[in-house]
C-alpha positions as a Markdown table, in Angstrom:
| # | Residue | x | y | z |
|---|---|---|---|---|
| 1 | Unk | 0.0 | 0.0 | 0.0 |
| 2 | Unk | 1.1 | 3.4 | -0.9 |
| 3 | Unk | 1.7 | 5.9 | 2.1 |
| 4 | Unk | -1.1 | 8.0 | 3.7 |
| 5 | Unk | 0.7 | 10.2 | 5.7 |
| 6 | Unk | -0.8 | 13.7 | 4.5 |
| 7 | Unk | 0.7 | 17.3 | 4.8 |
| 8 | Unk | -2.1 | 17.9 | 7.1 |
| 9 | Unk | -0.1 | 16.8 | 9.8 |
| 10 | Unk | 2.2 | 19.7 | 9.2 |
| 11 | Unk | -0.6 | 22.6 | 9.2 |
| 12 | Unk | -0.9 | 24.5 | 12.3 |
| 13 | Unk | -4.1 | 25.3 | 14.7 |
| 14 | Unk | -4.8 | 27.9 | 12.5 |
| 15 | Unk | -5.6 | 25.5 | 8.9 |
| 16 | Unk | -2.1 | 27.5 | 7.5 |
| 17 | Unk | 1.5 | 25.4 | 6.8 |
| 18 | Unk | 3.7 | 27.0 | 9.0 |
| 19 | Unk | 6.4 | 28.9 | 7.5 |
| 20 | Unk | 8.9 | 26.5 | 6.9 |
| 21 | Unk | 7.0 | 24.3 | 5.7 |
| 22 | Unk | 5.1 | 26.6 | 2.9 |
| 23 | Unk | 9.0 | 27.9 | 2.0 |
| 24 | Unk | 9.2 | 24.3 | 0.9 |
| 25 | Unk | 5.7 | 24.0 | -0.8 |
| 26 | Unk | 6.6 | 26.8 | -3.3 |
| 27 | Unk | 6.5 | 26.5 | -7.0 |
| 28 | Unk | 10.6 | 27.9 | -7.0 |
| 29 | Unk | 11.2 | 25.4 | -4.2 |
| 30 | Unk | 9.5 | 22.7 | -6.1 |
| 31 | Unk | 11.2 | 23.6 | -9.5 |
| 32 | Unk | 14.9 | 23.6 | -7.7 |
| 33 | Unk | 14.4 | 20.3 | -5.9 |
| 34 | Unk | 13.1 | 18.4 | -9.7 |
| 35 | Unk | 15.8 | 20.2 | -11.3 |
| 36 | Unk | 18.7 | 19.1 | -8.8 |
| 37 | Unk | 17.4 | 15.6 | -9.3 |
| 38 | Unk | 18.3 | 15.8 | -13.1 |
| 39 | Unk | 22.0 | 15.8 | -11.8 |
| 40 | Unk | 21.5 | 12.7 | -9.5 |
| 41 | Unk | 20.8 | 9.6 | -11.6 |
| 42 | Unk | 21.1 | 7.4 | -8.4 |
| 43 | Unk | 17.9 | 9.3 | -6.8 |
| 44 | Unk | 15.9 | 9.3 | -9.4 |
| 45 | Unk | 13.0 | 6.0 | -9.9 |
| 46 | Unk | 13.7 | 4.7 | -13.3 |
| 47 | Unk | 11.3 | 1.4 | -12.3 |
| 48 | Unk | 8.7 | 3.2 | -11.7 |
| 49 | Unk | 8.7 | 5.8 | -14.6 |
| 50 | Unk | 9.3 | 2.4 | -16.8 |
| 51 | Unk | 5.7 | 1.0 | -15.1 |
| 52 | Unk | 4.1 | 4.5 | -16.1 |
| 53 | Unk | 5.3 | 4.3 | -19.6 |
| 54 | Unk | 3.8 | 0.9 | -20.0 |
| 55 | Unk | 0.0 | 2.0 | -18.2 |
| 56 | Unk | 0.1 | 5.2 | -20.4 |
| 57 | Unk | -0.5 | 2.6 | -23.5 |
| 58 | Unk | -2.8 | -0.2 | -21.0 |
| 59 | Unk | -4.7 | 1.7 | -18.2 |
| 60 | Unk | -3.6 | 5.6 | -18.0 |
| 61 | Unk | -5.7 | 5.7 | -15.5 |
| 62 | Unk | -3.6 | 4.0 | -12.9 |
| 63 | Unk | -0.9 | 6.5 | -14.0 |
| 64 | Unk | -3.4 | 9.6 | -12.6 |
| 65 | Unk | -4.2 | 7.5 | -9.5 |
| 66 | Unk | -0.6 | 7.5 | -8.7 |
| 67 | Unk | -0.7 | 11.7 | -9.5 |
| 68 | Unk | -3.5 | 11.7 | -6.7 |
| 69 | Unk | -1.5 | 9.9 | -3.8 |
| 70 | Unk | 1.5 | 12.3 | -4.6 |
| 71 | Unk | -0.6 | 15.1 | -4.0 |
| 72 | Unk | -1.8 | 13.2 | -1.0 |
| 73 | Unk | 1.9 | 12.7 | 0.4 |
| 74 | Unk | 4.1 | 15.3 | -0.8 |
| 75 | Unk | 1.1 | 18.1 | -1.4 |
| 76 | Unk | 1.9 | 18.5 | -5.4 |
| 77 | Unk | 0.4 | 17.0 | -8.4 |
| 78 | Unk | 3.3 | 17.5 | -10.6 |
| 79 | Unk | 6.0 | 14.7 | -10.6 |
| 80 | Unk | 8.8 | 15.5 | -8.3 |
| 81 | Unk | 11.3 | 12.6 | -9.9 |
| 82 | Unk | 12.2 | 13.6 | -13.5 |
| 83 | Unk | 13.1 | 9.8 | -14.1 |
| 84 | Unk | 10.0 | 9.6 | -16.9 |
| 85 | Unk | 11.0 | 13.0 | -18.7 |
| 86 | Unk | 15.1 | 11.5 | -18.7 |
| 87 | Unk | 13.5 | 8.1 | -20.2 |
| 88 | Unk | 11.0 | 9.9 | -22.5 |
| 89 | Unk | 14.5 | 11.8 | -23.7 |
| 90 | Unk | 16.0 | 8.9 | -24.6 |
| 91 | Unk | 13.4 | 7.4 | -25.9 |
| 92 | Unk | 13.0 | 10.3 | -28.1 |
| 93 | Unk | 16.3 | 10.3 | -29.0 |
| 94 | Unk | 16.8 | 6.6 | -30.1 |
| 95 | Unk | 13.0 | 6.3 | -32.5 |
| 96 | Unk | 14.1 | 9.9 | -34.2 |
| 97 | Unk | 17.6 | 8.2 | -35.3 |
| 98 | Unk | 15.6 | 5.2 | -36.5 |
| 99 | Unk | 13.2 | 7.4 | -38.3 |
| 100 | Unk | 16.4 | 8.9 | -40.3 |
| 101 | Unk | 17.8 | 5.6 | -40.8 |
| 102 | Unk | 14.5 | 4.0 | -42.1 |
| 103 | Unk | 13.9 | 6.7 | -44.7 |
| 104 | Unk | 18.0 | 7.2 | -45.3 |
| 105 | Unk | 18.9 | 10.2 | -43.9 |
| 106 | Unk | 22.2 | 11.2 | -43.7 |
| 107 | Unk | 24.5 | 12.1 | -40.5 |
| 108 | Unk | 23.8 | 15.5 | -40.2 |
| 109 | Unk | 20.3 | 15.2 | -41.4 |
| 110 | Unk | 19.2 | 13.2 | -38.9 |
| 111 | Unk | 21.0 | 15.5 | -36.2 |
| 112 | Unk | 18.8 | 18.6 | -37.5 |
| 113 | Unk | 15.7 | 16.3 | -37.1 |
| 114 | Unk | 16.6 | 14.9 | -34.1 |
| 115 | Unk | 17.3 | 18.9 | -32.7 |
| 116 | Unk | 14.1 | 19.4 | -34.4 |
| 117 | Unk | 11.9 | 16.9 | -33.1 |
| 118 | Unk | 13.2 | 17.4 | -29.2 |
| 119 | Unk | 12.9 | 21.2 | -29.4 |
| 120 | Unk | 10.0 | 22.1 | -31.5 |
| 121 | Unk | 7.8 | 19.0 | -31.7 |
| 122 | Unk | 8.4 | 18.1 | -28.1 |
| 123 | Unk | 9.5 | 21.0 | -25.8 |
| 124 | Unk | 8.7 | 23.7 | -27.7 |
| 125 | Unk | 5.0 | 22.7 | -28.4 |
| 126 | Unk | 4.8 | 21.0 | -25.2 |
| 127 | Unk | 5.5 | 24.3 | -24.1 |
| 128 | Unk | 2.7 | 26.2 | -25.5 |
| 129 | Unk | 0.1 | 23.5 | -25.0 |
| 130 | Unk | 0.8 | 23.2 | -21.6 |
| 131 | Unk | 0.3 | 27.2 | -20.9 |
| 132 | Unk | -2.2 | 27.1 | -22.8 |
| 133 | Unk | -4.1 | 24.1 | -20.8 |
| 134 | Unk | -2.8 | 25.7 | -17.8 |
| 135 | Unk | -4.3 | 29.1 | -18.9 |
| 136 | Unk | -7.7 | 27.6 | -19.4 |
| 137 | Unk | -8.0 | 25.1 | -17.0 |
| 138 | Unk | -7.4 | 27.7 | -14.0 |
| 139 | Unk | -9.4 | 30.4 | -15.7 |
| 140 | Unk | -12.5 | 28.4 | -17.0 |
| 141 | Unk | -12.3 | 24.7 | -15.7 |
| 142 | Unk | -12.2 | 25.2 | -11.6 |
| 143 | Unk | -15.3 | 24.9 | -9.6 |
| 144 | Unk | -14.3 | 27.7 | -7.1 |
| 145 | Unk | -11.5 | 30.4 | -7.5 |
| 146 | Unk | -8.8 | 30.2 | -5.0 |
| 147 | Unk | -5.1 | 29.5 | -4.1 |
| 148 | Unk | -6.3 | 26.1 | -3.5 |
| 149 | Unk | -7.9 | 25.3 | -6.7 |
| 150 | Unk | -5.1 | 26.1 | -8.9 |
| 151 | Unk | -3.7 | 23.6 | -11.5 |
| 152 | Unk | -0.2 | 23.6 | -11.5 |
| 153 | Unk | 2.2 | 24.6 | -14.7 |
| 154 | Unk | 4.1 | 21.6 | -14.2 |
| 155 | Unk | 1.5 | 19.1 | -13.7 |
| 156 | Unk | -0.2 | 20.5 | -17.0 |
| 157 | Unk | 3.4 | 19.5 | -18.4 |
| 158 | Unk | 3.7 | 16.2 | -17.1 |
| 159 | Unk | 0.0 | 15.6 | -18.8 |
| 160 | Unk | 1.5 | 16.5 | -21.8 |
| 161 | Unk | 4.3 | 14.6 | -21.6 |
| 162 | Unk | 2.2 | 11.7 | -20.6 |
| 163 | Unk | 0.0 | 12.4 | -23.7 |
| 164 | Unk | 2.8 | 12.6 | -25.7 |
| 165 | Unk | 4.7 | 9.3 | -25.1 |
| 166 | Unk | 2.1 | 6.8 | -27.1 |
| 167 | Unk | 1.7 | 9.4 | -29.8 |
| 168 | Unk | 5.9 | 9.4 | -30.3 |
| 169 | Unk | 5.7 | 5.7 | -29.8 |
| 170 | Unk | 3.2 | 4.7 | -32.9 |
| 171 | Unk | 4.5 | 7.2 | -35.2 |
| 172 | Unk | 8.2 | 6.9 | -34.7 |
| 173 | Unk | 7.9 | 3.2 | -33.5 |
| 174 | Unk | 5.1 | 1.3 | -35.1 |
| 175 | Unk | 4.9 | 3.2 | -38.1 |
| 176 | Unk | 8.3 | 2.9 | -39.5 |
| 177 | Unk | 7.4 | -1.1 | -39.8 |
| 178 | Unk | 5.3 | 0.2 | -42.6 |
| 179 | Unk | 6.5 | 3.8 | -43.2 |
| 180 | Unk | 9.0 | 3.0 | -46.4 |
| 181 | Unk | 7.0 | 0.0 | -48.5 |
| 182 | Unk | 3.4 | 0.7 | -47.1 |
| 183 | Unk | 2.6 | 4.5 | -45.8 |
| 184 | Unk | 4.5 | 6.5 | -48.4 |
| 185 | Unk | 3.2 | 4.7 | -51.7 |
| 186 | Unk | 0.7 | 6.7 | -54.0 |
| 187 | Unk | -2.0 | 3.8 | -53.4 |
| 188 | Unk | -4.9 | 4.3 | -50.9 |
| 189 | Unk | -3.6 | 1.2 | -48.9 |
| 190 | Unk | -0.9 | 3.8 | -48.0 |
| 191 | Unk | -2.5 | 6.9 | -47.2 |
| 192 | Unk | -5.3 | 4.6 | -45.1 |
| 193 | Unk | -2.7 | 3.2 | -42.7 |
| 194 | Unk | -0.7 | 6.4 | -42.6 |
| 195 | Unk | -3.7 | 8.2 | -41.6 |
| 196 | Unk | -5.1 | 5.5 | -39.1 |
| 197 | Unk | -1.7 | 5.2 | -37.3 |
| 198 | Unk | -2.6 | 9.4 | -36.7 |
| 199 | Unk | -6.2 | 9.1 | -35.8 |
| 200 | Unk | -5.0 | 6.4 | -33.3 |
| 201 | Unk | -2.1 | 8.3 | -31.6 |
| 202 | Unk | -3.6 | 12.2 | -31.5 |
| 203 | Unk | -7.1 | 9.7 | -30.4 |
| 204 | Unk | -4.7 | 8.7 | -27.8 |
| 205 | Unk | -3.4 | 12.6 | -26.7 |
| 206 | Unk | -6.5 | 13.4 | -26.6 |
| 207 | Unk | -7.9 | 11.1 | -24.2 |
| 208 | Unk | -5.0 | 10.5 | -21.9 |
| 209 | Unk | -4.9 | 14.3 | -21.3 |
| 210 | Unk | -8.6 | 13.9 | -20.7 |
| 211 | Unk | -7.8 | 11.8 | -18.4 |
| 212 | Unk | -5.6 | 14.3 | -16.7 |
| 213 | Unk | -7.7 | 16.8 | -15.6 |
| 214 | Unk | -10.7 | 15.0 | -15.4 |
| 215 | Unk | -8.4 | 13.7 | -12.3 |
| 216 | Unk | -7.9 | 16.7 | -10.4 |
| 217 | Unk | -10.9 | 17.2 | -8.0 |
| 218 | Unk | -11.7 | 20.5 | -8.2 |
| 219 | Unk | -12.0 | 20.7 | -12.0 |
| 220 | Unk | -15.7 | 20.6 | -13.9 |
| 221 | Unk | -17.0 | 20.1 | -16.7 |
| 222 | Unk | -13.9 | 18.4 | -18.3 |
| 223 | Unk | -16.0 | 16.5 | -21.0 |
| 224 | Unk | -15.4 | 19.3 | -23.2 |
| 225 | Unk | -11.6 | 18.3 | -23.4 |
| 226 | Unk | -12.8 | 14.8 | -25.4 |
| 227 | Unk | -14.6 | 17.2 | -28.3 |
| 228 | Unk | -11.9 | 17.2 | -30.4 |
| 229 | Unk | -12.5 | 14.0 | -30.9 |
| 230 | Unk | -15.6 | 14.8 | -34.1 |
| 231 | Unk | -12.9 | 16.9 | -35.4 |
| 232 | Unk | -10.7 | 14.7 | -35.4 |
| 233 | Unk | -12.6 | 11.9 | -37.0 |
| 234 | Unk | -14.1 | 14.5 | -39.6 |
| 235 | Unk | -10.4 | 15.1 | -40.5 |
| 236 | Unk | -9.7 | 11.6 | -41.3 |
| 237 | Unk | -12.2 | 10.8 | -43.0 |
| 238 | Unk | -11.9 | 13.6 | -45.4 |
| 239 | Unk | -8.0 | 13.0 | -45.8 |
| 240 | Unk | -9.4 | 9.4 | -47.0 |
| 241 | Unk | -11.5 | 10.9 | -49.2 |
| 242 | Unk | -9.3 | 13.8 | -50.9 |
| 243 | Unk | -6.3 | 11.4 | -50.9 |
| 244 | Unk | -4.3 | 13.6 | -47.7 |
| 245 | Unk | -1.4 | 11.1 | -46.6 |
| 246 | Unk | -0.5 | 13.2 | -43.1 |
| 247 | Unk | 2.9 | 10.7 | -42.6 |
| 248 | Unk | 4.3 | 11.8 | -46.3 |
| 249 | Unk | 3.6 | 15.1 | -45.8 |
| 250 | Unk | 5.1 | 15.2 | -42.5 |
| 251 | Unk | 8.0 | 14.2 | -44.1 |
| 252 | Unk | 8.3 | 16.4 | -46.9 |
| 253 | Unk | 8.0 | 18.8 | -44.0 |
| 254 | Unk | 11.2 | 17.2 | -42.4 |
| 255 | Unk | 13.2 | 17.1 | -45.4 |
| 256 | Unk | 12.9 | 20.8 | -46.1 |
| 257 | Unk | 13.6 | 21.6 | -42.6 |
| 258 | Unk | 16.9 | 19.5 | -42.7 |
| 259 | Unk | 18.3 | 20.4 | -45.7 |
């Protein structure tokens, strides 16, 4: 059994943290003691962040259950072990170098998309969609206003980087078993299973970030995060029908940015 012990038994008479123990509750504190863990490999939970990485693609929802009793024991949702964001970097790291040598990039071509992929697709847009998340969950999501109710930056990060690992896994995994012969032919077999592999990993953002803050308590009305769902499904059927192949243009997209 997972640990009760709640930072209740650290507030004082008066329903407040006492001063030491808010000093360590703060976002700066928070973001020094994950960051100082970067540079400590020993201390960090590799085991564990392996056992999220496998329930992200099973049962995500055991991975927000695990979110909950964080908050329970250490009073933040956000991960305070960056073992999953070292593993997600190498994970990254190895499937974008298989990517270039499945579709024959050269040396420094696949170092540009590599750079690419880990600062713009992953960082840099993880970036903006979790401010963005962040921005609306706090301002339209929470049932009642407060210090309290406040969704933190870095746990609308971690649900993005949660969201993200089975979307990098089937299209810079799975896909490249069918990428060169299959996916980026001219017939509609290609295009179909191109497309499919994207309806089933952005299906698969979608929902585990659903998941995510539909977790967090003091949230309503989260339904409204699965509604990109029609769109999505709209989309793919119409790139079946106009003959869109998202995995070729994607790499197009790649090879101009590389070369």
């Amino acid at each position: 059994m997972l640990p009760t012990t709640s930072v209740n038994s650290r507030i004082q008479g008066n329903g407040t943290l006492s001063s030491r123990d808010a000093a360590r509750h703060t976002a700066g504190a928070k973001r020094y003691k994950y960051l100082r863990r970067l540079l400590h490999f020993r201390h960090m939970d590799f085991e564990f962040a392996l056992w999220q990485m496998f329930y992200l693609f099973t049962s995500p929802q055991k991975v927000y259950r695990n979110f909950q009793y964080r908050k329970q024991t250490k009073d933040q949702w956000a991960r305070d072990d960056p073992a999953f964001l070292v593993l997600l970097s190498i994970w990254l790291c190895v499937s974008t170098v298989m990517f270039g040598l499945v579709l024959q990039m050269g040396f420094v071509e696949t170092l540009k998309l590599l750079l690419w992929i880990v600062f713009i697709d992953c960082v840099g847009v993880g970036l903006l969609i979790a401010t963005f998340m962040w921005f609306i969950s706090n301002k339209y999501l929470v049932k009642h206003q407060g210090k309290e109710y406040d969704v933190e930056w870095g746990y609308a990060f971690d649900v993005h980087l949660n969201a993200f690992y089975p979307l990098l896994v089937i299209l810079h995994f799975i896909q490249l078993f069918f990428i060169k012969y299959v996916v980026l032919s001219d017939w509609f077999i290609g295009y179909f299973v191109g497309n499919t592999f994207w309806l089933i990993s952005i299906g698969y953002y979608i929902y585990i970030t659903f998941l995510g803050y539909s977790a967090l308590p003091f949230l309503k009305n989260t339904v409204v995060l699965l509604y990109p769902f029609a769109a999505l499904i709209l989309l793919y059927v119409l790139s079946l029908a106009l003959g869109w192949n998202f995995t070729a243009m994607l790499y197009a997209f790649y090879k101009y940015r590389v070369n």
